[in-house]
Structure formats: C-alpha cells, structure tokens
Amino acid sequence: WAEVLDADAFSVFKHNGIFDQKTAQSFRDNILSRGCTEDEAILYRRFRGHDPAPEALLEKLGIIVR
C-alpha cells in the first residue's frame, strides 16, 4: 500500500512539474506538517483530491500505459 501512496502522490508532481511550488506547498501543508493530527486518509484526500489510486503504481511498473 505504501507503494500505491508513493506512486499516486508522485504522479501529481509529474503532472504539474517536479518543481511546482503550489504542489509542493500543498504536500507540505496537507501531509508533512499534519502527520498524525488527523486521519491519514483525510489528509491524503485533502492533498490529492481523491483516494489513492493504484493506477499510478501500475503505470510505474509498466503494467499499464497512458
């Protein structure tokens, strides 16, 4: 499951640009600075706008191609 979270979270950085300040700030505000203060699923949804999706991991592993 950690790999799903990793791939899905990183996919937003790939989509918006690896150095996109808005994405980085959202990750910092919603994930890094909040750790264990709220349910992790809520924090993740706040960052990504949806639940973690396994498609990003499948794409990373070369199982699906977009």
Short mmCIF file of N, CA, C and O in Angstrom, two decimals:
data_model
loop_
_atom_site.label_atom_id
_atom_site.label_comp_id
_atom_site.label_asym_id
_atom_site.label_seq_id
_atom_site.Cartn_x
_atom_site.Cartn_y
_atom_site.Cartn_z
N TRP A 1 0.82 -1.18 0.00
CA TRP A 1 0.00 0.00 0.00
C TRP A 1 0.88 1.26 0.00
O TRP A 1 0.52 2.26 -0.61
N ALA A 2 2.01 1.20 0.65
CA ALA A 2 2.91 2.36 0.67
C ALA A 2 3.37 2.71 -0.75
O ALA A 2 3.49 3.89 -1.09
N GLU A 3 3.57 1.70 -1.58
CA GLU A 3 3.97 1.96 -2.97
C GLU A 3 2.85 2.61 -3.76
O GLU A 3 3.10 3.45 -4.64
N VAL A 4 1.61 2.26 -3.47
CA VAL A 4 0.46 2.90 -4.12
C VAL A 4 0.42 4.37 -3.73
O VAL A 4 0.28 5.25 -4.58
N LEU A 5 0.56 4.65 -2.44
CA LEU A 5 0.56 6.04 -1.97
C LEU A 5 1.70 6.83 -2.59
O LEU A 5 1.52 7.97 -3.05
N ASP A 6 2.88 6.24 -2.62
CA ASP A 6 4.05 6.89 -3.19
C ASP A 6 3.84 7.23 -4.66
O ASP A 6 4.03 8.36 -5.09
N ALA A 7 3.41 6.25 -5.44
CA ALA A 7 3.24 6.46 -6.88
C ALA A 7 2.12 7.45 -7.16
O ALA A 7 2.25 8.32 -8.04
N ASP A 8 1.03 7.36 -6.42
CA ASP A 8 -0.09 8.27 -6.65
C ASP A 8 0.27 9.70 -6.28
O ASP A 8 -0.02 10.63 -7.02
N ALA A 9 0.94 9.88 -5.15
CA ALA A 9 1.35 11.22 -4.73
C ALA A 9 2.36 11.81 -5.71
O ALA A 9 2.27 12.97 -6.10
N PHE A 10 3.33 10.98 -6.14
CA PHE A 10 4.34 11.48 -7.07
C PHE A 10 3.75 11.83 -8.43
O PHE A 10 4.23 12.73 -9.12
N SER A 11 2.67 11.16 -8.80
CA SER A 11 2.06 11.42 -10.11
C SER A 11 1.57 12.87 -10.24
O SER A 11 1.61 13.44 -11.32
N VAL A 12 1.14 13.47 -9.15
CA VAL A 12 0.72 14.87 -9.21
C VAL A 12 1.92 15.78 -9.45
O VAL A 12 1.82 16.78 -10.16
N PHE A 13 3.06 15.43 -8.87
CA PHE A 13 4.28 16.20 -9.13
C PHE A 13 4.71 16.04 -10.59
O PHE A 13 5.12 17.01 -11.22
N LYS A 14 4.62 14.82 -11.12
CA LYS A 14 4.97 14.60 -12.53
C LYS A 14 4.03 15.40 -13.44
O LYS A 14 4.48 16.00 -14.41
N HIS A 15 2.77 15.42 -13.11
CA HIS A 15 1.79 16.11 -13.95
C HIS A 15 1.97 17.63 -13.90
O HIS A 15 1.89 18.30 -14.92
N ASN A 16 2.20 18.17 -12.71
CA ASN A 16 2.30 19.63 -12.54
C ASN A 16 3.71 20.18 -12.71
O ASN A 16 3.89 21.39 -12.75
N GLY A 17 4.67 19.29 -12.79
CA GLY A 17 6.07 19.72 -12.85
C GLY A 17 6.73 19.45 -11.52
O GLY A 17 6.19 19.79 -10.46
N ILE A 18 7.86 18.82 -11.56
CA ILE A 18 8.52 18.34 -10.35
C ILE A 18 8.85 19.47 -9.37
O ILE A 18 8.91 19.26 -8.17
N PHE A 19 9.05 20.68 -9.88
CA PHE A 19 9.40 21.81 -9.01
C PHE A 19 8.25 22.80 -8.84
O PHE A 19 8.48 23.94 -8.44
N ASP A 20 7.02 22.37 -9.10
CA ASP A 20 5.86 23.24 -8.96
C ASP A 20 5.66 23.62 -7.49
O ASP A 20 5.44 22.76 -6.64
N GLN A 21 5.74 24.90 -7.21
CA GLN A 21 5.66 25.39 -5.83
C GLN A 21 4.29 25.15 -5.20
O GLN A 21 4.20 24.82 -4.01
N LYS A 22 3.24 25.29 -5.98
CA LYS A 22 1.88 25.09 -5.45
C LYS A 22 1.69 23.64 -5.00
O LYS A 22 1.14 23.37 -3.93
N THR A 23 2.15 22.69 -5.80
CA THR A 23 2.04 21.28 -5.46
C THR A 23 2.88 20.96 -4.24
O THR A 23 2.43 20.27 -3.31
N ALA A 24 4.10 21.47 -4.22
CA ALA A 24 4.99 21.23 -3.08
C ALA A 24 4.40 21.81 -1.79
O ALA A 24 4.44 21.17 -0.74
N GLN A 25 3.84 23.00 -1.88
CA GLN A 25 3.25 23.63 -0.69
C GLN A 25 2.03 22.85 -0.20
O GLN A 25 1.84 22.67 1.00
N SER A 26 1.23 22.36 -1.13
CA SER A 26 0.07 21.55 -0.77
C SER A 26 0.51 20.26 -0.06
O SER A 26 -0.08 19.86 0.94
N PHE A 27 1.55 19.62 -0.59
CA PHE A 27 2.07 18.41 0.04
C PHE A 27 2.58 18.72 1.45
O PHE A 27 2.28 18.00 2.40
N ARG A 28 3.30 19.81 1.56
CA ARG A 28 3.82 20.20 2.88
C ARG A 28 2.69 20.51 3.86
O ARG A 28 2.69 20.04 5.00
N ASP A 29 1.72 21.32 3.41
CA ASP A 29 0.63 21.74 4.28
C ASP A 29 -0.30 20.59 4.67
O ASP A 29 -0.78 20.53 5.80
N ASN A 30 -0.57 19.72 3.73
CA ASN A 30 -1.59 18.68 3.95
C ASN A 30 -1.03 17.35 4.43
O ASN A 30 -1.77 16.56 5.02
N ILE A 31 0.24 17.08 4.19
CA ILE A 31 0.82 15.78 4.57
C ILE A 31 1.92 15.97 5.62
O ILE A 31 1.80 15.51 6.75
N LEU A 32 2.99 16.61 5.24
CA LEU A 32 4.18 16.67 6.10
C LEU A 32 3.94 17.41 7.41
O LEU A 32 4.36 16.95 8.46
N SER A 33 3.28 18.55 7.36
CA SER A 33 3.12 19.33 8.59
C SER A 33 1.97 18.85 9.46
O SER A 33 1.85 19.28 10.61
N ARG A 34 1.13 17.96 8.96
CA ARG A 34 -0.04 17.50 9.70
C ARG A 34 0.12 16.13 10.34
O ARG A 34 -0.68 15.79 11.22
N GLY A 35 1.10 15.36 9.93
CA GLY A 35 1.26 13.98 10.36
C GLY A 35 0.62 13.60 11.69
O GLY A 35 0.85 14.24 12.70
N CYS A 36 -0.23 12.65 11.70
CA CYS A 36 -0.88 12.07 12.89
C CYS A 36 -1.79 13.05 13.65
O CYS A 36 -2.17 12.77 14.78
N THR A 37 -2.11 14.20 13.09
CA THR A 37 -3.03 15.11 13.76
C THR A 37 -4.47 14.83 13.34
O THR A 37 -5.40 15.24 14.04
N GLU A 38 -4.64 14.17 12.20
CA GLU A 38 -5.95 13.78 11.69
C GLU A 38 -5.79 12.42 11.03
O GLU A 38 -4.68 11.96 10.83
N ASP A 39 -6.90 11.84 10.67
CA ASP A 39 -6.87 10.58 9.95
C ASP A 39 -6.06 10.76 8.67
O ASP A 39 -6.27 11.71 7.92
N GLU A 40 -5.14 9.84 8.43
CA GLU A 40 -4.25 9.95 7.26
C GLU A 40 -5.01 9.95 5.95
O GLU A 40 -4.61 10.61 4.98
N ALA A 41 -6.11 9.22 5.88
CA ALA A 41 -6.90 9.18 4.64
C ALA A 41 -7.48 10.55 4.33
O ALA A 41 -7.53 10.96 3.17
N ILE A 42 -7.91 11.27 5.35
CA ILE A 42 -8.44 12.63 5.15
C ILE A 42 -7.35 13.56 4.68
O ILE A 42 -7.54 14.36 3.76
N LEU A 43 -6.16 13.46 5.30
CA LEU A 43 -5.05 14.30 4.89
C LEU A 43 -4.67 14.03 3.43
O LEU A 43 -4.43 14.97 2.66
N TYR A 44 -4.64 12.76 3.07
CA TYR A 44 -4.27 12.42 1.69
C TYR A 44 -5.30 12.95 0.71
O TYR A 44 -4.96 13.52 -0.32
N ARG A 45 -6.59 12.78 1.03
CA ARG A 45 -7.65 13.29 0.15
C ARG A 45 -7.56 14.80 0.00
O ARG A 45 -7.82 15.34 -1.07
N ARG A 46 -7.19 15.47 1.06
CA ARG A 46 -7.05 16.92 1.00
C ARG A 46 -5.92 17.31 0.04
O ARG A 46 -6.02 18.28 -0.69
N PHE A 47 -4.85 16.53 0.05
CA PHE A 47 -3.73 16.80 -0.86
C PHE A 47 -4.07 16.45 -2.30
O PHE A 47 -3.89 17.26 -3.20
N ARG A 48 -4.57 15.25 -2.54
CA ARG A 48 -4.78 14.76 -3.91
C ARG A 48 -6.16 15.06 -4.47
O ARG A 48 -6.36 15.05 -5.67
N GLY A 49 -7.14 15.24 -3.59
CA GLY A 49 -8.49 15.47 -4.07
C GLY A 49 -9.26 14.18 -4.29
O GLY A 49 -10.41 14.21 -4.72
N HIS A 50 -8.63 13.05 -4.02
CA HIS A 50 -9.28 11.74 -4.15
C HIS A 50 -8.50 10.71 -3.35
O HIS A 50 -7.39 10.99 -2.88
N ASP A 51 -9.08 9.54 -3.20
CA ASP A 51 -8.39 8.44 -2.52
C ASP A 51 -7.22 7.97 -3.38
O ASP A 51 -7.22 8.18 -4.59
N PRO A 52 -6.23 7.33 -2.76
CA PRO A 52 -5.11 6.80 -3.54
C PRO A 52 -5.60 5.84 -4.62
O PRO A 52 -6.49 5.04 -4.38
N ALA A 53 -5.02 5.96 -5.79
CA ALA A 53 -5.42 5.13 -6.92
C ALA A 53 -4.25 4.23 -7.33
O ALA A 53 -3.14 4.71 -7.52
N PRO A 54 -4.50 2.93 -7.47
CA PRO A 54 -3.42 2.01 -7.83
C PRO A 54 -2.92 2.17 -9.26
O PRO A 54 -1.86 1.68 -9.61
N GLU A 55 -3.65 2.88 -10.10
CA GLU A 55 -3.25 3.04 -11.50
C GLU A 55 -1.86 3.67 -11.64
O GLU A 55 -1.11 3.31 -12.54
N ALA A 56 -1.53 4.61 -10.76
CA ALA A 56 -0.21 5.25 -10.83
C ALA A 56 0.91 4.23 -10.60
O ALA A 56 1.94 4.27 -11.27
N LEU A 57 0.69 3.30 -9.67
CA LEU A 57 1.69 2.26 -9.43
C LEU A 57 1.76 1.31 -10.62
O LEU A 57 2.85 0.92 -11.04
N LEU A 58 0.62 0.94 -11.16
CA LEU A 58 0.61 0.05 -12.33
C LEU A 58 1.34 0.69 -13.50
O LEU A 58 2.07 0.02 -14.22
N GLU A 59 1.16 2.00 -13.66
CA GLU A 59 1.88 2.72 -14.72
C GLU A 59 3.39 2.73 -14.44
O GLU A 59 4.20 2.49 -15.33
N LYS A 60 3.76 2.98 -13.19
CA LYS A 60 5.17 3.00 -12.80
C LYS A 60 5.84 1.64 -13.07
O LYS A 60 6.99 1.59 -13.49
N LEU A 61 5.10 0.58 -12.85
CA LEU A 61 5.63 -0.77 -13.07
C LEU A 61 5.56 -1.22 -14.52
O LEU A 61 6.03 -2.30 -14.86
N GLY A 62 4.97 -0.39 -15.38
CA GLY A 62 4.88 -0.71 -16.79
C GLY A 62 3.77 -1.68 -17.14
O GLY A 62 3.73 -2.23 -18.24
N ILE A 63 2.84 -1.86 -16.22
CA ILE A 63 1.73 -2.79 -16.46
C ILE A 63 0.65 -2.13 -17.33
O ILE A 63 0.05 -2.78 -18.15
N ILE A 64 0.44 -0.83 -17.11
CA ILE A 64 -0.47 -0.09 -17.98
C ILE A 64 0.28 1.10 -18.55
O ILE A 64 1.24 1.60 -17.96
N VAL A 65 -0.15 1.54 -19.71
CA VAL A 65 0.48 2.68 -20.37
C VAL A 65 -0.59 3.72 -20.64
O VAL A 65 -1.65 3.40 -21.13
N ARG A 66 -0.28 4.95 -20.27
CA ARG A 66 -1.24 6.05 -20.52
C ARG A 66 -0.74 6.93 -21.61
O ARG A 66 0.34 7.20 -21.83
#
